[in-house]
């Protein structure tokens, strides 16, 4: 019983949909757009197509210019990387020179160091010249004092 009721409701709904949707009998299939309106639409659409063509050409030109700028930036980046490597090598050489310079300065400072002679120190070059410790020197230790 329910099946018959649902089947009849389905058939009735389909018939109603066809009645309201189908153009037969109401002249909807005979609707014609006026030619003046169609011509105006064609002119408007051609104008839009021309504007879009110009926009595409403008964007293509800009894209080419941006591509050239990008290529120039890539070349500059490669050049910068090469220079960076060269500067790194120069910096390493400079660091080595600085460390050698520091060592040489330390050696020079040690060589020039002034220290009092001890009693065990022997005279140095030239041989035969008496070299005495400072405390035994024949001159005054303080300026203005007699010897």
PDB file of C-alpha atoms in Angstrom:
ATOM      1  CA  UNK A   1       0.000   0.000   0.000  1.00  0.00           C
ATOM      2  CA  UNK A   2       2.792   2.384   0.871  1.00  0.00           C
ATOM      3  CA  UNK A   3       4.592   1.471  -2.336  1.00  0.00           C
ATOM      4  CA  UNK A   4       1.590   2.503  -4.420  1.00  0.00           C
ATOM      5  CA  UNK A   5       1.259   5.756  -2.520  1.00  0.00           C
ATOM      6  CA  UNK A   6       4.977   6.613  -2.983  1.00  0.00           C
ATOM      7  CA  UNK A   7       4.866   5.575  -6.649  1.00  0.00           C
ATOM      8  CA  UNK A   8       1.886   7.799  -7.362  1.00  0.00           C
ATOM      9  CA  UNK A   9       3.513  10.753  -5.544  1.00  0.00           C
ATOM     10  CA  UNK A  10       6.663  10.271  -7.636  1.00  0.00           C
ATOM     11  CA  UNK A  11       4.706  10.137 -10.902  1.00  0.00           C
ATOM     12  CA  UNK A  12       2.708  13.231  -9.927  1.00  0.00           C
ATOM     13  CA  UNK A  13       5.866  15.169  -9.020  1.00  0.00           C
ATOM     14  CA  UNK A  14       7.500  14.255 -12.305  1.00  0.00           C
ATOM     15  CA  UNK A  15       4.433  15.385 -14.251  1.00  0.00           C
ATOM     16  CA  UNK A  16       4.355  18.720 -12.379  1.00  0.00           C
ATOM     17  CA  UNK A  17       8.054  19.321 -13.014  1.00  0.00           C
ATOM     18  CA  UNK A  18       7.629  18.633 -16.721  1.00  0.00           C
ATOM     19  CA  UNK A  19       4.577  20.910 -16.917  1.00  0.00           C
ATOM     20  CA  UNK A  20       6.389  23.879 -15.329  1.00  0.00           C
ATOM     21  CA  UNK A  21       9.760  23.318 -16.958  1.00  0.00           C
ATOM     22  CA  UNK A  22       8.745  22.444 -20.513  1.00  0.00           C
ATOM     23  CA  UNK A  23       8.280  25.423 -22.813  1.00  0.00           C
ATOM     24  CA  UNK A  24       5.620  23.749 -24.938  1.00  0.00           C
ATOM     25  CA  UNK A  25       2.324  25.584 -24.916  1.00  0.00           C
ATOM     26  CA  UNK A  26       3.628  28.855 -23.454  1.00  0.00           C
ATOM     27  CA  UNK A  27       5.791  30.108 -26.342  1.00  0.00           C
ATOM     28  CA  UNK A  28       9.078  30.147 -24.396  1.00  0.00           C
ATOM     29  CA  UNK A  29      10.777  28.194 -27.158  1.00  0.00           C
ATOM     30  CA  UNK A  30       9.967  31.060 -29.507  1.00  0.00           C
ATOM     31  CA  UNK A  31      11.786  33.743 -27.495  1.00  0.00           C
ATOM     32  CA  UNK A  32      14.176  35.575 -29.820  1.00  0.00           C
ATOM     33  CA  UNK A  33      16.806  38.091 -28.713  1.00  0.00           C
ATOM     34  CA  UNK A  34      16.598  41.275 -30.767  1.00  0.00           C
ATOM     35  CA  UNK A  35      19.406  41.667 -33.298  1.00  0.00           C
ATOM     36  CA  UNK A  36      20.314  45.157 -32.064  1.00  0.00           C
ATOM     37  CA  UNK A  37      20.984  43.746 -28.618  1.00  0.00           C
ATOM     38  CA  UNK A  38      23.077  40.946 -30.113  1.00  0.00           C
ATOM     39  CA  UNK A  39      25.086  43.485 -32.157  1.00  0.00           C
ATOM     40  CA  UNK A  40      25.651  45.620 -29.045  1.00  0.00           C
ATOM     41  CA  UNK A  41      26.813  42.520 -27.153  1.00  0.00           C
ATOM     42  CA  UNK A  42      29.205  41.648 -29.990  1.00  0.00           C
ATOM     43  CA  UNK A  43      30.686  45.176 -29.994  1.00  0.00           C
ATOM     44  CA  UNK A  44      31.030  45.133 -26.194  1.00  0.00           C
ATOM     45  CA  UNK A  45      32.654  41.695 -26.201  1.00  0.00           C
ATOM     46  CA  UNK A  46      35.056  42.673 -29.010  1.00  0.00           C
ATOM     47  CA  UNK A  47      36.026  45.763 -27.027  1.00  0.00           C
ATOM     48  CA  UNK A  48      36.645  43.602 -23.919  1.00  0.00           C
ATOM     49  CA  UNK A  49      38.679  41.162 -26.024  1.00  0.00           C
ATOM     50  CA  UNK A  50      40.819  44.056 -27.336  1.00  0.00           C
ATOM     51  CA  UNK A  51      41.397  45.327 -23.790  1.00  0.00           C
ATOM     52  CA  UNK A  52      42.344  41.843 -22.604  1.00  0.00           C
ATOM     53  CA  UNK A  53      44.719  41.431 -25.574  1.00  0.00           C
ATOM     54  CA  UNK A  54      46.418  44.719 -24.679  1.00  0.00           C
ATOM     55  CA  UNK A  55      46.649  43.634 -21.036  1.00  0.00           C
ATOM     56  CA  UNK A  56      48.209  40.304 -22.055  1.00  0.00           C
ATOM     57  CA  UNK A  57      50.773  42.082 -24.279  1.00  0.00           C
ATOM     58  CA  UNK A  58      51.591  44.572 -21.518  1.00  0.00           C
ATOM     59  CA  UNK A  59      52.027  41.772 -18.978  1.00  0.00           C
ATOM     60  CA  UNK A  60      54.154  39.805 -21.435  1.00  0.00           C
ATOM     61  CA  UNK A  61      56.437  42.813 -21.887  1.00  0.00           C
ATOM     62  CA  UNK A  62      56.653  43.317 -18.129  1.00  0.00           C
ATOM     63  CA  UNK A  63      57.377  39.612 -17.695  1.00  0.00           C
ATOM     64  CA  UNK A  64      60.253  39.865 -20.175  1.00  0.00           C
ATOM     65  CA  UNK A  65      61.668  42.888 -18.330  1.00  0.00           C
ATOM     66  CA  UNK A  66      61.340  41.141 -14.976  1.00  0.00           C
ATOM     67  CA  UNK A  67      63.049  38.069 -16.437  1.00  0.00           C
ATOM     68  CA  UNK A  68      65.987  40.219 -17.569  1.00  0.00           C
ATOM     69  CA  UNK A  69      66.188  41.795 -14.114  1.00  0.00           C
ATOM     70  CA  UNK A  70      66.101  38.341 -12.541  1.00  0.00           C
ATOM     71  CA  UNK A  71      68.908  37.117 -14.805  1.00  0.00           C
ATOM     72  CA  UNK A  72      70.987  40.197 -13.948  1.00  0.00           C
ATOM     73  CA  UNK A  73      70.366  39.557 -10.239  1.00  0.00           C
ATOM     74  CA  UNK A  74      71.478  35.927 -10.621  1.00  0.00           C
ATOM     75  CA  UNK A  75      74.678  37.046 -12.374  1.00  0.00           C
ATOM     76  CA  UNK A  76      75.332  39.622  -9.642  1.00  0.00           C
ATOM     77  CA  UNK A  77      74.750  36.954  -7.002  1.00  0.00           C
ATOM     78  CA  UNK A  78      77.226  34.597  -8.667  1.00  0.00           C
ATOM     79  CA  UNK A  79      79.781  37.411  -8.940  1.00  0.00           C
ATOM     80  CA  UNK A  80      79.217  38.312  -5.291  1.00  0.00           C
ATOM     81  CA  UNK A  81      79.752  34.707  -4.234  1.00  0.00           C
ATOM     82  CA  UNK A  82      83.053  34.591  -6.134  1.00  0.00           C
ATOM     83  CA  UNK A  83      84.181  37.833  -4.524  1.00  0.00           C
ATOM     84  CA  UNK A  84      83.108  36.518  -1.134  1.00  0.00           C
ATOM     85  CA  UNK A  85      85.284  33.415  -1.610  1.00  0.00           C
ATOM     86  CA  UNK A  86      88.225  35.580  -2.685  1.00  0.00           C
ATOM     87  CA  UNK A  87      87.774  37.851   0.330  1.00  0.00           C
ATOM     88  CA  UNK A  88      87.594  34.787   2.578  1.00  0.00           C
ATOM     89  CA  UNK A  89      90.937  33.606   1.229  1.00  0.00           C
ATOM     90  CA  UNK A  90      92.432  37.081   1.724  1.00  0.00           C
ATOM     91  CA  UNK A  91      91.053  37.205   5.270  1.00  0.00           C
ATOM     92  CA  UNK A  92      92.607  33.811   6.068  1.00  0.00           C
ATOM     93  CA  UNK A  93      95.961  35.047   4.721  1.00  0.00           C
ATOM     94  CA  UNK A  94      95.606  38.246   6.760  1.00  0.00           C
ATOM     95  CA  UNK A  95      94.854  36.245   9.903  1.00  0.00           C
ATOM     96  CA  UNK A  96      97.962  34.149   9.286  1.00  0.00           C
ATOM     97  CA  UNK A  97     100.054  37.301   8.809  1.00  0.00           C
ATOM     98  CA  UNK A  98      98.622  38.774  12.000  1.00  0.00           C
ATOM     99  CA  UNK A  99      99.501  35.663  13.991  1.00  0.00           C
ATOM    100  CA  UNK A 100     103.039  35.651  12.511  1.00  0.00           C
ATOM    101  CA  UNK A 101     103.368  39.371  13.289  1.00  0.00           C
ATOM    102  CA  UNK A 102     102.241  38.789  16.865  1.00  0.00           C
ATOM    103  CA  UNK A 103     104.793  35.999  17.242  1.00  0.00           C
ATOM    104  CA  UNK A 104     107.582  38.174  15.776  1.00  0.00           C
ATOM    105  CA  UNK A 105     106.650  41.059  18.089  1.00  0.00           C
ATOM    106  CA  UNK A 106     106.753  38.708  21.057  1.00  0.00           C
ATOM    107  CA  UNK A 107     110.144  37.399  19.971  1.00  0.00           C
ATOM    108  CA  UNK A 108     111.423  40.952  19.502  1.00  0.00           C
ATOM    109  CA  UNK A 109     110.092  42.023  22.895  1.00  0.00           C
ATOM    110  CA  UNK A 110     111.772  39.030  24.499  1.00  0.00           C
ATOM    111  CA  UNK A 111     115.029  39.845  22.701  1.00  0.00           C
ATOM    112  CA  UNK A 112     114.930  43.489  23.800  1.00  0.00           C
ATOM    113  CA  UNK A 113     113.885  42.742  27.348  1.00  0.00           C
ATOM    114  CA  UNK A 114     115.917  44.682  29.886  1.00  0.00           C
ATOM    115  CA  UNK A 115     116.699  42.689  32.947  1.00  0.00           C
ATOM    116  CA  UNK A 116     119.386  43.055  35.557  1.00  0.00           C
ATOM    117  CA  UNK A 117     122.395  40.821  35.166  1.00  0.00           C
ATOM    118  CA  UNK A 118     122.904  38.212  37.772  1.00  0.00           C
ATOM    119  CA  UNK A 119     126.272  37.410  39.265  1.00  0.00           C
ATOM    120  CA  UNK A 120     126.417  34.252  37.204  1.00  0.00           C
ATOM    121  CA  UNK A 121     126.034  36.088  33.912  1.00  0.00           C
ATOM    122  CA  UNK A 122     129.214  36.209  31.933  1.00  0.00           C
ATOM    123  CA  UNK A 123     130.329  39.075  29.735  1.00  0.00           C
ATOM    124  CA  UNK A 124     129.054  38.949  26.180  1.00  0.00           C
ATOM    125  CA  UNK A 125     130.263  40.247  22.857  1.00  0.00           C
ATOM    126  CA  UNK A 126     132.642  42.037  22.242  1.00  0.00           C
ATOM    127  CA  UNK A 127     135.136  39.914  24.073  1.00  0.00           C
ATOM    128  CA  UNK A 128     137.584  41.767  26.110  1.00  0.00           C
ATOM    129  CA  UNK A 129     135.241  44.613  26.956  1.00  0.00           C
ATOM    130  CA  UNK A 130     134.298  44.501  30.596  1.00  0.00           C
ATOM    131  CA  UNK A 131     130.574  44.048  31.006  1.00  0.00           C
ATOM    132  CA  UNK A 132     129.442  44.396  34.575  1.00  0.00           C
ATOM    133  CA  UNK A 133     126.106  44.006  36.235  1.00  0.00           C
ATOM    134  CA  UNK A 134     124.308  47.288  36.715  1.00  0.00           C
ATOM    135  CA  UNK A 135     124.861  47.356  40.454  1.00  0.00           C
ATOM    136  CA  UNK A 136     128.654  47.206  39.901  1.00  0.00           C
ATOM    137  CA  UNK A 137     128.767  49.892  37.212  1.00  0.00           C
ATOM    138  CA  UNK A 138     131.333  52.701  37.795  1.00  0.00           C
ATOM    139  CA  UNK A 139     128.697  55.454  37.323  1.00  0.00           C
ATOM    140  CA  UNK A 140     126.071  56.764  39.736  1.00  0.00           C
ATOM    141  CA  UNK A 141     122.799  54.997  39.955  1.00  0.00           C
ATOM    142  CA  UNK A 142     120.913  58.197  40.521  1.00  0.00           C
ATOM    143  CA  UNK A 143     121.559  61.298  38.421  1.00  0.00           C
ATOM    144  CA  UNK A 144     123.268  64.080  40.291  1.00  0.00           C
ATOM    145  CA  UNK A 145     124.979  61.778  42.784  1.00  0.00           C
ATOM    146  CA  UNK A 146     128.775  61.631  42.852  1.00  0.00           C
ATOM    147  CA  UNK A 147     130.374  58.426  41.710  1.00  0.00           C
TER     148      UNK A 147
END
